[in-house]
Every structure is written in C-alpha cells, then in structure tokens.
XYZ file of C-alpha atoms in Angstrom:
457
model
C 102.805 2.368 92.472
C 101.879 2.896 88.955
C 104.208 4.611 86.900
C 102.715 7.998 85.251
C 102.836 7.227 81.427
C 103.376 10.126 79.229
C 99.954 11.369 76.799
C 101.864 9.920 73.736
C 103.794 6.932 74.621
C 106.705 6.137 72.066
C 105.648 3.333 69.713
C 108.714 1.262 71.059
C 106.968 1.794 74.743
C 102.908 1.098 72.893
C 104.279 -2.450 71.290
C 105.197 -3.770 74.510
C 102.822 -1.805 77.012
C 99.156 -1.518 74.744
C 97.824 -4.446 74.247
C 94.279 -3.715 73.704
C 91.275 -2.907 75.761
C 88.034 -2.148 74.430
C 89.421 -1.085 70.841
C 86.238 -1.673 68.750
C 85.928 -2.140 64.716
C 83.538 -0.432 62.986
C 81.022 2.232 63.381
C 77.776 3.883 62.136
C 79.862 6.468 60.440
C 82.134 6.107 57.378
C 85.345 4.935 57.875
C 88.371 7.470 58.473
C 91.047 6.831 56.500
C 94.997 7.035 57.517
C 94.207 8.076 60.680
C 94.803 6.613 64.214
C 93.138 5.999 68.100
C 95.122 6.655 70.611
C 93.333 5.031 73.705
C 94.141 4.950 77.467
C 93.065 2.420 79.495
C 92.710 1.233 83.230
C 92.386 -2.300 82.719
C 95.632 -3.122 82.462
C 96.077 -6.748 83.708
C 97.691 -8.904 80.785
C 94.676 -11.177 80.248
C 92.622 -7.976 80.126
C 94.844 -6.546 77.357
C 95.303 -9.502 75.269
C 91.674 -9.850 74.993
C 91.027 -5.726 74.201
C 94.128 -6.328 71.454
C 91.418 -8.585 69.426
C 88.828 -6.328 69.729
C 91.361 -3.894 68.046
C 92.235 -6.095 65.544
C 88.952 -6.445 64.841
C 88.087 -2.511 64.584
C 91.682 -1.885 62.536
C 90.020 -4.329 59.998
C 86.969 -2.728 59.772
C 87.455 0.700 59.109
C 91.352 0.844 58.428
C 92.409 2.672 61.757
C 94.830 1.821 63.884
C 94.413 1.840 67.855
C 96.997 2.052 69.750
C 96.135 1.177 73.736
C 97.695 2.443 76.631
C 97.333 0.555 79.508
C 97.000 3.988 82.051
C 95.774 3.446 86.046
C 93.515 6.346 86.600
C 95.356 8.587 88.824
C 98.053 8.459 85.948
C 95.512 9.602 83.632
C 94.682 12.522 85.676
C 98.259 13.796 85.714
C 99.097 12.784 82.315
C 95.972 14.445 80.310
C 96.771 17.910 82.202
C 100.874 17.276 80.922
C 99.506 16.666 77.300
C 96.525 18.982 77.228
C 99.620 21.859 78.112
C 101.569 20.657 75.288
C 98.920 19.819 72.488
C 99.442 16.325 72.840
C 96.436 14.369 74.145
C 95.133 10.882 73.597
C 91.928 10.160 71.619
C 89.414 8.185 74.061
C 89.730 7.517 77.778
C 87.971 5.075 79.701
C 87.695 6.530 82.859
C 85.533 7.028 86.177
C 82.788 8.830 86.681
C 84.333 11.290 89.172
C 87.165 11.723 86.657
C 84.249 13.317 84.079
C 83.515 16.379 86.523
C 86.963 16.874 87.639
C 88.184 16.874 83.375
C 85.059 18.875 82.434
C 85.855 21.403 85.044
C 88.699 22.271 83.972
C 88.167 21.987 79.969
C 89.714 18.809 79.012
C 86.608 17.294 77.852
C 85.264 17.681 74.191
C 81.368 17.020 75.626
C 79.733 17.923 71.962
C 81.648 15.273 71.075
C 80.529 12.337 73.119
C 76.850 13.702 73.227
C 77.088 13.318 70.066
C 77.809 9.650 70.171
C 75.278 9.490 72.692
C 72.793 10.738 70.045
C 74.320 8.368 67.704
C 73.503 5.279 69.821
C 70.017 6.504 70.774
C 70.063 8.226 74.338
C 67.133 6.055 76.003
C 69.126 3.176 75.570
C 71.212 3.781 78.134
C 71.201 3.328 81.605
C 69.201 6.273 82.757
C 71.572 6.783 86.125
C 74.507 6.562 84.312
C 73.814 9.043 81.791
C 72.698 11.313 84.597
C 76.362 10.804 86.095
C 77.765 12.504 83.064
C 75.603 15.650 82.416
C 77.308 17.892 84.075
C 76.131 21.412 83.517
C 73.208 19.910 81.203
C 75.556 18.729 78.639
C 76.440 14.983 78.575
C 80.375 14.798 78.758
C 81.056 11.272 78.208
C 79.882 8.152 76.549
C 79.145 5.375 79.739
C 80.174 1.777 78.912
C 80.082 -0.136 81.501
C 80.179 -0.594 85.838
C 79.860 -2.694 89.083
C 77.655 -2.224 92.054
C 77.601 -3.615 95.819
C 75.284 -6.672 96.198
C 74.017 -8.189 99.336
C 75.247 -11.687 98.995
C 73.532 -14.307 101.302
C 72.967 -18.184 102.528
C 69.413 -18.662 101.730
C 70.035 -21.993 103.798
C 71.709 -19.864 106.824
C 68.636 -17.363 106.795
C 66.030 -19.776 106.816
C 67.959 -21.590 110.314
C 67.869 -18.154 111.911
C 64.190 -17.719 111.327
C 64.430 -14.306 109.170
C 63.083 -12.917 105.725
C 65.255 -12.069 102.846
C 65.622 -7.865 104.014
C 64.289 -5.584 101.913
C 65.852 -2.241 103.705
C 68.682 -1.214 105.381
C 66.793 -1.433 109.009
C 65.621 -4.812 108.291
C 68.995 -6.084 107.287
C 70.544 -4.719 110.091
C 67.607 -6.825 112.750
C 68.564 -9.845 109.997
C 72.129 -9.474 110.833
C 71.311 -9.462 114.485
C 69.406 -12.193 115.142
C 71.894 -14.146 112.548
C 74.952 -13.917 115.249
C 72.270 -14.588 118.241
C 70.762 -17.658 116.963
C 73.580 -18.954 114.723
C 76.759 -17.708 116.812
C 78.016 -16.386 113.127
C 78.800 -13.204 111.493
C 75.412 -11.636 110.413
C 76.612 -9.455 107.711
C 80.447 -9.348 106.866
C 81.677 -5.893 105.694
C 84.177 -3.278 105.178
C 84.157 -1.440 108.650
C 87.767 -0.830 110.044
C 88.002 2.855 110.853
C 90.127 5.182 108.762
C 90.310 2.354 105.356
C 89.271 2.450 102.005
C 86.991 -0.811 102.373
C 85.067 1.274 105.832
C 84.855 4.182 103.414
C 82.825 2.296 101.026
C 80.823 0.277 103.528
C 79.861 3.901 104.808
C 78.322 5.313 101.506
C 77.187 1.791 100.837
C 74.832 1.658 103.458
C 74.117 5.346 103.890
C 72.646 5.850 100.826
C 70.642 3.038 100.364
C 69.148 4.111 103.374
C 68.167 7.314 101.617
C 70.697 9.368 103.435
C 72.387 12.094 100.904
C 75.979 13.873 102.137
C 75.188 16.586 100.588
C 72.296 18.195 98.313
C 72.174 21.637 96.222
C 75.840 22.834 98.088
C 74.397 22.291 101.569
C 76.044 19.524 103.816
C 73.105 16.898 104.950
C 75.342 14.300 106.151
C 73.730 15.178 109.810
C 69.971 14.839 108.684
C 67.559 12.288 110.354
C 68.199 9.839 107.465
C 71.366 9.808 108.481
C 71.685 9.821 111.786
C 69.151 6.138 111.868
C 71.966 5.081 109.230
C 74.498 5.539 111.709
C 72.756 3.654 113.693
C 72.266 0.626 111.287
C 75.477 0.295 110.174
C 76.474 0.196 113.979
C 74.100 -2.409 114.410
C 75.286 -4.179 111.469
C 79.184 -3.439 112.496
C 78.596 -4.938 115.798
C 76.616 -8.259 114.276
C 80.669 -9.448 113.624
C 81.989 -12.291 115.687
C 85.564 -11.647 114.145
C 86.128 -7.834 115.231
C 86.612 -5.539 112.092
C 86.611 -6.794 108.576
C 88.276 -5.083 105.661
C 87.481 -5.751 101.871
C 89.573 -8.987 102.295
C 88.582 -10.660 105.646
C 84.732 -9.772 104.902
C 85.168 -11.926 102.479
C 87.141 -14.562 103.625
C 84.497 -14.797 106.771
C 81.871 -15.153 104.150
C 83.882 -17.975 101.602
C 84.643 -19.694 104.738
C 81.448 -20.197 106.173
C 81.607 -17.805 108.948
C 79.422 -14.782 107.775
C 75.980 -15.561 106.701
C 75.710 -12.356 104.580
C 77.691 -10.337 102.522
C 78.370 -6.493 100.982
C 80.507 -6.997 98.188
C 81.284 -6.300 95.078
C 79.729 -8.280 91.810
C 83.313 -9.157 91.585
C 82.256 -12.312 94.139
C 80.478 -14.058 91.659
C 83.021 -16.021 90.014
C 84.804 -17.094 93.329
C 81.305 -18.140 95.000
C 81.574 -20.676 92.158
C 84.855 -21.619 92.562
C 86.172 -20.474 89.511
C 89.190 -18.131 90.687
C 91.847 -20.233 92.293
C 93.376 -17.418 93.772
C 90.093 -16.709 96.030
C 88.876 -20.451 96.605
C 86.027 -21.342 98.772
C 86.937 -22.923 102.108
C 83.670 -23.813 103.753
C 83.547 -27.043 105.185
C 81.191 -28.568 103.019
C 83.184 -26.736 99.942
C 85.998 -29.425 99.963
C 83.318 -32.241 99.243
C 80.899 -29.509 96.938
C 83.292 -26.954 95.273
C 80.192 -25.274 94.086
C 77.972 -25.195 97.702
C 78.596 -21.497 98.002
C 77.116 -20.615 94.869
C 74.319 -23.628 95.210
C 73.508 -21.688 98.618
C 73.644 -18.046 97.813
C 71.074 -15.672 96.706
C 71.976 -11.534 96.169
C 69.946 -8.885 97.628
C 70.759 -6.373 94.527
C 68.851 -3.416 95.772
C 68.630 -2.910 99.021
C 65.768 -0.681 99.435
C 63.207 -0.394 96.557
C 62.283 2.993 98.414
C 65.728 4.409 98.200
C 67.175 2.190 94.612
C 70.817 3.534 95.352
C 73.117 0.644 94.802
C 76.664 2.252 95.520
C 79.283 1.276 92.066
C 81.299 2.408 89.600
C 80.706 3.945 86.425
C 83.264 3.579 83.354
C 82.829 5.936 80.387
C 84.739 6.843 77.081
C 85.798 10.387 77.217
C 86.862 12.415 74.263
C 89.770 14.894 75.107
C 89.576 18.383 73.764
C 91.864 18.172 70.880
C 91.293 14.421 70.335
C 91.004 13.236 66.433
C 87.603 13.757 67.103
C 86.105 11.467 63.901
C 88.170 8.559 64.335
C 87.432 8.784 68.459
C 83.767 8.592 67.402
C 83.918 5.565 65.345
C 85.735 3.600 67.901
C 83.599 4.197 70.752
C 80.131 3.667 68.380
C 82.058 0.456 67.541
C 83.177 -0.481 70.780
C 79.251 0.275 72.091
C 77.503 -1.970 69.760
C 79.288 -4.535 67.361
C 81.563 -4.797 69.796
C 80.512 -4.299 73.088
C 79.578 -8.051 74.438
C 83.177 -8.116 73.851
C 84.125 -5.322 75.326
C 81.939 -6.979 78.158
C 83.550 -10.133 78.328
C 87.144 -8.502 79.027
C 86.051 -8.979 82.975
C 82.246 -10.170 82.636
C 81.742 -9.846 86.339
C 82.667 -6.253 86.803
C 81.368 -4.965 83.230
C 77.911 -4.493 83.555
C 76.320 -2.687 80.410
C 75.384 0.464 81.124
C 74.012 0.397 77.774
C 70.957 -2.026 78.134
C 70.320 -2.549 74.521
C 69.210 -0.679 71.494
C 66.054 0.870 69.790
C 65.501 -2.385 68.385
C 65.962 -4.878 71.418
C 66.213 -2.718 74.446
C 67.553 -5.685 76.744
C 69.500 -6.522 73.915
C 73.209 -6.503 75.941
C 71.947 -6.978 80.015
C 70.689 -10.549 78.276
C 73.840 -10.889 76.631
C 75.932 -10.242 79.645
C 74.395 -12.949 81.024
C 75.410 -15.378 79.034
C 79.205 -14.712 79.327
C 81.634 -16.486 81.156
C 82.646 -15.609 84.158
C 86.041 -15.990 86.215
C 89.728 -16.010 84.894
C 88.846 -18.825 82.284
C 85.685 -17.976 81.723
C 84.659 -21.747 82.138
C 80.731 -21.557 83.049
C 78.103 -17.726 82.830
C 76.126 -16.026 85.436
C 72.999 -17.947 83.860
C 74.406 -21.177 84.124
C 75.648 -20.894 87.920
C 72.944 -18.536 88.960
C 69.560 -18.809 87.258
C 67.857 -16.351 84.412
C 66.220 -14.561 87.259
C 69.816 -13.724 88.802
C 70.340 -10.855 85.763
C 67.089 -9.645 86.120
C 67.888 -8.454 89.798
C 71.514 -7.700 88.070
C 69.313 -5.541 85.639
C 67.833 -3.321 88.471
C 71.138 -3.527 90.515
C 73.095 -1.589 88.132
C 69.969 0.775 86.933
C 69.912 1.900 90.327
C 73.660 2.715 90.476
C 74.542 5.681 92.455
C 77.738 7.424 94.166
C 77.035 10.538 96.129
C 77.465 13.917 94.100
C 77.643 12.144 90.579
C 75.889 14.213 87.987
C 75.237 17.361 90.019
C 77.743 20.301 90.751
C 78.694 18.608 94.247
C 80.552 15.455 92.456
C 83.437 17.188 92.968
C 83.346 17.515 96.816
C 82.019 14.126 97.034
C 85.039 12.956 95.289
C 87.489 14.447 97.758
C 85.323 13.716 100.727
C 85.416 9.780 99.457
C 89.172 9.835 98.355
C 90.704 11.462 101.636
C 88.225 9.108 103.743
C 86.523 11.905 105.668
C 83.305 9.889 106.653
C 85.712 6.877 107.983
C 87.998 8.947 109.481
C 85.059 9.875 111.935
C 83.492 6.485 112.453
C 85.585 5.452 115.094
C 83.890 7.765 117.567
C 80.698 5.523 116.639
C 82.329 2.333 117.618
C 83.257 4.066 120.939
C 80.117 4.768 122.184
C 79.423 8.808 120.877
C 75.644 9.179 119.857
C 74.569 8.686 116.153
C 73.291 12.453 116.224
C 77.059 13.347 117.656
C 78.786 11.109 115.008
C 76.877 12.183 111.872
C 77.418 16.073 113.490
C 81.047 15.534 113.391
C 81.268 14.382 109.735
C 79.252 17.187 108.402
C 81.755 19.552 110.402
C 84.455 17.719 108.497
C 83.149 17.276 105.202
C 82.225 21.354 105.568
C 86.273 21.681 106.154
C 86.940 20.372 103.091
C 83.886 22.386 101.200
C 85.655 25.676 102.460
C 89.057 23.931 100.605
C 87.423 24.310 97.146
C-alpha cells in the first residue's frame, strides 16, 4: 500500500521523494517572483519522476519559481487534501482523476474560477470537447484536463481475414466476430477482463456497456435495466463465452492475446509498446515472435471506437486541479506552462498512456495529437506510434480519445458512478449471467444494487 503523504511534505522528505512530474517553465502570464509550486503527483515511478524533474528545471528557469513535486497515489491525495484543507495547508496543483474533480468540488476543495480561468487562458475549443465536459460540474469548469487513456479493440488483421469476418464496427458485431473466431479458428475470439467480482470484469463491464449505448444511470434515475442494456448483457455474454481459456483478468487477457491465443483484444493503449516488443517485462511470446520480435505489431490493427453510433470509448481523464487556498498565480503559470511549451513533454513522461486532451491551439488545432505521435514509446522510448503503426494509427487515436467517456462524468451522478465502479457493484452481479439467469434478470439485479448504494448518499 501507498503510504498517505502529508499536504506539505518536509523539504528533507521532497529532496528524496519529488522528483518531478509535469512541472512546466513558463507561462502566458508574468512571472511570479519568490514564490513556489507545490505539486502532487500520481505518476510516481522513478523514470516517470526523473523525467517531470527536467520539465521543472526547465519551468524554475523560466519564470524563477520553484516546484517542488510530490509523488502522491490518488487515494492518498484524497485523504491528504481534506488533512491540509482543515489545517490551511494545501498543495498548489494536483493532477488527479476525473472522479476525484466531483468528489473535491463537492465538498469545496476546488478553486474552479481558478482553473476556468486557465481554461480561458489556453482557448477553451482547444480542448478535447469530452474532457472538458468531465469537469463542469455545476456549469463551472473545475479543473484544467491534461491528458488520458482509453480501451482499444486490438486485433490480428491476419487472424480475422482466416475466420472469414469484417473488422466490427459495434458491439453486436464484435460479439458474432468473436464467435465465429473460436468456431473456425479453435482460439479465443476476444480476450477480456471478465472474472466475476475483479477490478479488470468491472471495467470490461462499463467497457462494453456503454459503447453499446447503454447508460447506468441518467438525470438521478437508475437505467442500468433498460433495453440497451439488457442486449449488452447479452453481448458481453456472448463475447465472455467466445474464451477457450475460462476467465481472463487484465493480465491473462493479455497474455492469451501476446501469445497468440486470442485473436482480439480490449485493452488499454498501454499495449502498444509491448505489441512491439519494446517492454521486456511484457514480451511477446507468439510462435512466430521468437523469429519476428515485431509480428504482433506487423499483424495488429485497433478498433478505437467501437460504435460510431454510440462514440463512448471507456478511459481515464487526468486534470490539474487548483486547491482552494493554493498560491493561486504561481499555480496558473505552471499549469499554462505545463499545457503548451511544455506539454509534448509532459506527454512523453509515459507517451502511451498520455493522450492530449488538449488537441492543439488556436493556431494549429492538431498541433499536440500530431505531436504525440511522434514520441517514443515503451520504457526507452526506442521507436513512436508513427513509426510502428502508420500516420493513420493517431488519426483513429484522435477519435479514440475525443470520444472518451466514464459513466456519470460531468453530470451530478459522477459521484454515484464513482462508488458504483470502485465497490464493483456491476461485477459483483455478473456471475448470475455466467450461470444461466436471463439478461433482463441480470441487468434487474444490478439496478436493485446500484439503487442500494443511491439510497447510501
């Protein structure tokens, strides 16, 4: 577990623990003299840090302000900005999730004037329009978004075209793909996350639910049991059942896949630097992968929106939040620097799970999605997404992460979509699906217990 760090971490603790994360240099703004940024962080990992700690550097240069980064998981930052706010002691900027924003702003902690400010600053349109709607909360934007990762359907153009099927362009026709896959092939169709009562069935659930167009809840009322999704119960059995190998998690899905064994996969845009063999811990172990280290990636296409009908490609959204009673200046010019001069940088901290959320500016509106696609990917960074994948690749990145979407985000029911993803309510009740209870019985079930934990808030 994590250790909870305390709002202002002793400079003794910051030297050794805050190496930097997205600390930017410069800003639209004049600079703010003898004054400091105290930022939390939840990219922690050492190579993460060292590379934030130039960006810093950088940023200190600029405009004379030191950062100081805290390297924070985000359940310690939930603790630790109610312990400071108490105390009038909070940082300055917090990267932090999307469900994070509602849950702060609910309860005060957020100086929104501040970041829609910043917004302003940058020019609103030229941000992702999803993401922004994932922080107006109450029609005030409440955070600055930087930067996500969505689900993509990664698959073996070569293993399709075998089976005899068309790349899917909707849930129900991926689920038929998947199903004739395992008939003709004798493979997994589509690996992913479906063990009852886990995280990784949790997000396979809202995954495929909502790109089927299937909402948990809308305006207060619980619609997990609607028509919608009810026939997405019944896909994702269907696509459960196209499994040779039983159950996957996050981790077997995609070992089937990296060893040959699934012809599709939901993951992550995490997979694209092991599909290329560039992450030793995760290597490919295909058969033809000992001979071709790259066959994976020579062979796979992504599927990165799953329905044009219903463009809601389940992710995560990272903004800068600006605590009430932050140094409210200074925070300013280090997120305006960190969003422009510095944010391929920022970008390039973990290329494959940073996707801008701010497309470009006024000027060149695809300014950083193009960028992004020139950076390296994997731990050394060795070859980009261009390179490996093709220009067209971060076009379909483009719309993947413009369609971004968690249930609840933006709208006064993030909250109980938070808790109803975080205690696992929806996976909790998918067993009975597995067992042979009806769709319409399943998908009655969870609305009974996501209306348990309604009448909890």
């Amino acid at each position: 577990m994590t250790p909870t760090f305390k709002p202002r971490i002793a400079a003794s603790i910051a030297a050794v623990a805050a190496l930097a994360l997205f600390a930017g240099c410069s800003s639209e703004s004049e600079p703010v003299a003898d004054q400091t940024v105290t930022f939390w962080t939840p990219q922690t990992t050492p190579e993460r840090l060292a590379a934030q700690e130039e960006i810093a550097a950088a940023f200190t240069e600029e405009t004379g302000i030191e950062v100081e980064v805290v390297p924070m998981a985000g359940a310690d930052q939930d603790q630790a900005l109610v312990t400071g706010a108490a105390s009038g002691d909070v940082p300055d900027v917090i990267l932090h999730a999307s469900t994070q924003t509602g849950a702060w702003n609910s309860q005060g902690l957020l100086d929104t004037a501040a970041a829609a400010a910043v917004v302003d600053t940058l020019g609103q349109e030229t941000f992702n329009e999803h993401a922004i709607e994932a922080i107006t909360l109450d029609g005030q934007i409440s955070a600055v978004p930087s930067d996500g990762w969505t689900h993509v359907i990664a698959y073996r153009a070569d293993l399709l075209e075998k089976a005899g099927v068309e790349v899917p362009s909707s849930v129900a026709e991926l689920a038929d793909a998947a199903t004739t896959i395992k008939a003709e092939l004798g493979i997994t169709g589509l690996a992913l996350g479906t063990q009852a009562g886990t995280a990784s069935a949790t997000e396979g659930i809202q995954s495929i639910f909502q790109s089927a167009g299937c909402d948990l809840v809308v305006d207060g009322e619980v619609a997990i049991d609607s028509d919608a999704c009810t026939d997405a119960a019944e896909q994702f059995l269907e696509l459960r059942n196209s499994s040779v190998a039983g159950d996957f998690d996050v981790t077997s899905a995609r070992a089937a896949y990296m060893n040959g064994d699934a012809a599709m996969l939901l993951f992550s845009t995490h997979i694209l630097d092991e599909l290329a063999g560039l992450d030793e811990a995760t290597p490919a172990t295909c058969a033809e992968c000992a001979d071709s280290p790259t066959f994976l990636a020579d062979n796979t296409q992504f599927i990165t929106v799953v329905d044009e009908e219903h463009p809601a490609q389940y992710g995560a959204i990272l903004s800068y939040g600006i605590p009430t009673g932050a140094n409210v200046e200074a925070a300013q010019q280090y997120i305006e620097y960190v969003m422009s001069t510095g944010y391929v940088d920022t970008l390039a901290v973990a290329t494959e799970g940073r996707i801008p959320l701010r497309n470009g500016t006024a000027d060149d509106p695809t300014e950083f999605i193009a960028a992004w696609g020139d950076l390296g990917i994997g731990p050394a960074h060795e070859k980009t997404s261009v390179e490996i994948y093709g220009e067209e690749f971060v076009s379909g990145i483009e719309s993947g992460i413009n369609a971004v979407y968690q249930w609840g985000m933006g709208t006064d029911d993030a909250t109980l979509a938070g808790l109803v993803a975080s205690q696992g309510v929806l996976a909790g009740q998918i067993d009975q699906l597995y067992t042979g209870t009806s769709a319409a019985d399943v998908t009655a079930a969870m609305r009974a217990a996501v209306e348990e934990v309604q009448a909890g808030l």
